[in-house]
Amino acid sequence: MKLFDKILKAYTYTVLALIYLPIVILIIFSFNESRSKVVFTGFTLENYYSLIGNYRVWDSFYNSIWTGAVVTVVSVVLAILMAYGVSRYEFSGKTLIDSIMLIPIIIPEIVEALTLLVFLVIIGIELSPYTVIIGHVAFDISFAYVVVKARMAGYDPQFEEAARTLGADEIRAFTKVTLPILAPGIAAAALIAFLESYDDFIKTFFTRPPGFMTLPVYIWNMASRRGFPLDLNALATFVVAISLIFAYIRNRIERRVY
Amino acid sequence: MNVADVIRRSRRLKLFIFIGIPMIYLLIFFFIPFLIALLYSLGMFKQVVYQYHFVPEPSLEYYVGLSKYPGIFKAIQRSFYYATLTTIGTLLISYPLAYYIGVKLEERYRDLAVLVVFTPFWINFLLRVYAMRFILHEAGMVNTILRLLGIITEPIRFLGTDVAVIVVMIYSYLIFMVLPLYGVLEKLNVELLEAAYTLGATPFRAFLKITLPLSIPGILAGSLLVFIPAVGEFVIPELVGGPNTTTLGTIIYSFFLRVRGVTGWGIGSAAGLIYIAMILVASYVYMRFVGGEVRLG
Amino acid sequence: MSEGPDERIEVGEGRRNFLKIAVAGAAALAVGGAVGYYAREGEVTALKKRVEELAAQVGVEVGPVLEENLNIYNWTWYANLALVEQWAEENNIHLVYDFFEDLDTAISTITTGAAQYDLTVISDNEAQELWEGGYLREIDLDKIPNFKYVPEEFKGLPYDPDNTYSIIYSYGTTGIGYNADFVPEGITAWADLFEVDNPDSVIRRHAGKVTMMRDSTETLAAAAIYLGYDIDTTNESELQRIADLLIAQKPYLYGYVQTEDYMNELPVGQRYYISHAWNGDIAGIVYASDEYEVYIETYYDNIKYVVPEEGAVVWYDNFVIPKNAQNIEAAHAYINWFLDPVVSAIHTITIKYPYPAGLKYVPVEIKNDPMIFTPSELADRLYLGRALTPEERAIREQYWNMVMTA
């Protein structure tokens, strides 16, 4: 058993190392002197200076983050409602709803993007950052739904019933008992929803107003003609650093609590 | 009687809030556009300079037209092949990882571990794919290491092959398997396992009889989140693949954007709808097989 | 600097003199700056700035009442952005300069009618399809006095005989680029890439080191030219032979790659060293061009570009104004500014795509580079694509998919 645990641990660290490998490569080449991303020719901080002055990168990074955040909140809230309704209530057409909820995940993005665009034109909605958000939420609800529902499946409704027997009304039982139990599932759903939005570019490309760039749109534009500038490697370093610092601080705070 | 009371009393109203609100959203911003795709595929939608018209004469022309594209069936086959391998690959890699973090790791480190696993995914997907491309490049890391070890003299070509596409797809989709698995494994009742041991079950039997069945909702959710988008994947075959990795996603994309016009959108929509029907059937079968029930999760 | 249109007519003569002086001065500086680059690298920035100042002054010449906004939609790496930004600043225009990375996406964006761009750049036959479909607005040539600087051979091209909807932006050919370090014998014809039955052909000797474009129009056209067919053929037996030829060629290719890929790989030559390519992209490699910097010395001398003997596709990119554009005056003003010989020349020096209006002031090294300015004696073996219907494209795409999935 002990041996098994050790193997498992070693395995976990190996997988982690592999997950980080491409990121490490990006970071190493952020210090590369020449434009190459394959051969390292010499050390420089030039890419970092250039990143600071590259307003297009910052602008698109900012757009990605804020639209992603709004999309995540809206789609996770809607997905929780849906998952809760489907798990708790008996009604005809439940199975149908389950299948229908898969369609936004299945549909090839280009079909979804262009038909939404046609629809927006027909009803006369002008493109804005909000149309990008609307488009992202439409597929993100489904992603979040699948995850929240998986968490809900293993959860025993007795807790909630117990709470109700003890006098809590349904809404309170939901907020005080069900939601906290669902929390890890919700967190996972939120991360997935955010990622799907943050990484999306086909749908963004068609539903964005002129000049509104998100990071993937910027990268795709730059990369498909000349390869992206190493500024983006510098940005990657920045993002990983922030993320790890955040994880570290969080952990310190939690340890104090324990 | 205030609003909260009304909500409490009416089952219909509750159903409306829980199911209705999200459904209305999807209806407007997903299913109406989806209907437009259906109309296009039936030749019932025409465009004249920014004006869209409904033509009430359905025809199956575009569906029939699809059969003229022998390449499509090969592409579909390939798409399913990639998606299947990606799903199996991510599942095999993620399960032990999620198990270690969710079950073995001390509880207070779990959040940190998840954050650490998640961190690389803050980097944009495209950048990660490009980074993988540099690693798999003929002058990239894998080839350099193999050469230094004396295993190869001539660089191996990965880019443009199935291997590159599958490796990059597994890497890109990994997190979508890890998170749902972690979600179910983390709430695994450890006492249940200990009870099983006390009753003399071997760890392996305990795993088979308790852990694995309990993690099925996670496996199902993860597989859905990986398999389904993977079949339609367009960007990865485009960036690390070549002509021998043409997938359905690539072909549908080319109908809409290269052929254009009512014809292109019609054939593209028809291909898209057939594909959606195929996936719905496939996931139904899959869920029956793995989950023993039709309902997801 | 903000004279109204009336005043401009009155002082027209004097203005034109000023223009000449400014143009000459700026051109001298541009050339001087370029030469200076060899000797005093540090000073080139200062010189460039002066060139830009002068050019901007010339640009104000257009000056009627402009809208406050302008949304431009153009390829990446297709203009000197420092200069463009400065123009916007001088004219108090809030400029949105948006990029697209392939024409198909751009055209879909424009034709669905949701996004409102005031000015975009579309190639020949696609521009014709757009105006025939009613997606373009007529351009008022009276508002573009600098149109006179466009050489005659770039006016009234077949896809828009009266320049009603389009004005030349840039042009070029699709031929073959290669790394001469690896192909010392050189390449001259499509036969070099398509004679797969001849064991002594270039493609057999360099098997696995050749790429074609992952672009159905271009690659089908290349095969069509080799076989002596119309580049836009929709004849099914011809398309079948084209597909057969490409399928026979496929085992000897490295693959079908995109611009970004061959631009990075050709100079290295490790993965492959012969590519079906656009001239301006090869020039971009040779001069290591950048959209903010003016480089004039060649960087990779070993990269060559050839227009094959059998002929090649020629393409013309054009300024067009979409039907749903909002800021019409500003769009015209931008076109007029861009067609200013000095401005065009600076864009050419920067990007290494030829902007015809600037030919006169482009430094000799660049003007005489056949890779950038396609020599006119090649004209009789260049083929211009024609407008296609979606049905015709669907047929072609069918054969392309056959090649891709073979």
mmCIF file of C-alpha atoms in Angstrom, chain A residues 35 37-38 55-56 114 117-118 120-121 125-127 205-206 208-213 217-218 220-228, chain C residues 71 73 75-77 81 85 96-101 105 108-109 112-117 259-260 263-264 281 284 289-291 353:
data_model
loop_
_atom_site.group_PDB
_atom_site.id
_atom_site.type_symbol
_atom_site.label_atom_id
_atom_site.label_comp_id
_atom_site.label_asym_id
_atom_site.label_seq_id
_atom_site.Cartn_x
_atom_site.Cartn_y
_atom_site.Cartn_z
ATOM 1 C CA ARG A 35 12.744 35.897 -32.952
ATOM 2 C CA LYS A 37 10.971 30.058 -30.770
ATOM 3 C CA VAL A 38 12.884 26.902 -31.500
ATOM 4 C CA TYR A 55 -0.881 48.223 -25.945
ATOM 5 C CA ARG A 56 -2.604 45.753 -28.254
ATOM 6 C CA LEU A 114 -22.109 32.417 -38.108
ATOM 7 C CA LEU A 117 -24.251 36.459 -36.302
ATOM 8 C CA VAL A 118 -27.054 36.182 -38.867
ATOM 9 C CA LEU A 120 -28.071 39.289 -34.521
ATOM 10 C CA VAL A 121 -28.282 41.021 -37.882
ATOM 11 C CA ILE A 125 -28.534 44.039 -32.429
ATOM 12 C CA GLU A 126 -25.316 45.949 -33.027
ATOM 13 C CA LEU A 127 -22.083 44.171 -32.293
ATOM 14 C CA PHE A 205 -14.000 36.569 -34.077
ATOM 15 C CA PHE A 206 -17.406 36.862 -35.653
ATOM 16 C CA ARG A 208 -16.936 41.133 -31.845
ATOM 17 C CA PRO A 209 -17.292 44.770 -32.850
ATOM 18 C CA PRO A 210 -14.515 46.326 -34.974
ATOM 19 C CA GLY A 211 -11.338 46.713 -33.008
ATOM 20 C CA PHE A 212 -12.401 44.620 -30.052
ATOM 21 C CA MET A 213 -9.718 42.013 -29.615
ATOM 22 C CA VAL A 217 -8.019 36.718 -31.601
ATOM 23 C CA TYR A 218 -4.840 38.764 -31.302
ATOM 24 C CA TRP A 220 -4.376 33.997 -34.090
ATOM 25 C CA ASN A 221 -4.055 37.131 -36.201
ATOM 26 C CA MET A 222 -0.402 37.600 -35.435
ATOM 27 C CA ALA A 223 0.590 33.976 -35.541
ATOM 28 C CA SER A 224 -1.021 32.910 -38.757
ATOM 29 C CA ARG A 225 0.999 35.321 -40.842
ATOM 30 C CA ARG A 226 4.407 35.760 -39.273
ATOM 31 C CA GLY A 227 4.393 33.886 -36.010
ATOM 32 C CA PHE A 228 3.515 35.793 -32.888
ATOM 33 C CA ASN C 71 -12.665 51.529 -38.772
ATOM 34 C CA TYR C 73 -9.999 46.171 -41.605
ATOM 35 C CA TRP C 75 -4.374 42.062 -43.308
ATOM 36 C CA THR C 76 -1.762 41.913 -40.613
ATOM 37 C CA TRP C 77 1.674 43.105 -41.745
ATOM 38 C CA LEU C 81 1.453 51.154 -38.447
ATOM 39 C CA GLU C 85 -1.288 55.937 -36.219
ATOM 40 C CA VAL C 96 -9.710 51.393 -35.133
ATOM 41 C CA TYR C 97 -7.219 49.432 -37.165
ATOM 42 C CA ASP C 98 -8.395 45.866 -37.098
ATOM 43 C CA PHE C 99 -6.676 42.833 -38.559
ATOM 44 C CA PHE C 100 -7.788 39.735 -40.340
ATOM 45 C CA GLU C 101 -5.620 36.750 -40.944
ATOM 46 C CA THR C 105 -13.011 35.185 -42.527
ATOM 47 C CA SER C 108 -17.758 36.381 -44.143
ATOM 48 C CA THR C 109 -17.549 39.189 -41.608
ATOM 49 C CA THR C 112 -23.156 38.976 -42.987
ATOM 50 C CA GLY C 113 -23.454 42.705 -42.383
ATOM 51 C CA ALA C 114 -23.007 42.812 -38.664
ATOM 52 C CA ALA C 115 -19.576 44.366 -38.274
ATOM 53 C CA GLN C 116 -19.205 47.911 -39.551
ATOM 54 C CA TYR C 117 -15.911 48.561 -41.172
ATOM 55 C CA THR C 259 2.404 31.426 -44.606
ATOM 56 C CA GLU C 260 3.561 31.595 -41.020
ATOM 57 C CA MET C 263 8.185 32.128 -43.465
ATOM 58 C CA ASN C 264 9.816 30.628 -40.399
ATOM 59 C CA ASP C 281 6.068 37.013 -47.959
ATOM 60 C CA GLY C 284 9.365 39.784 -46.040
ATOM 61 C CA SER C 289 10.583 43.248 -42.510
ATOM 62 C CA ASP C 290 8.608 44.581 -39.603
ATOM 63 C CA GLU C 291 5.498 46.709 -39.552
ATOM 64 C CA TYR C 353 4.883 44.706 -50.629
#
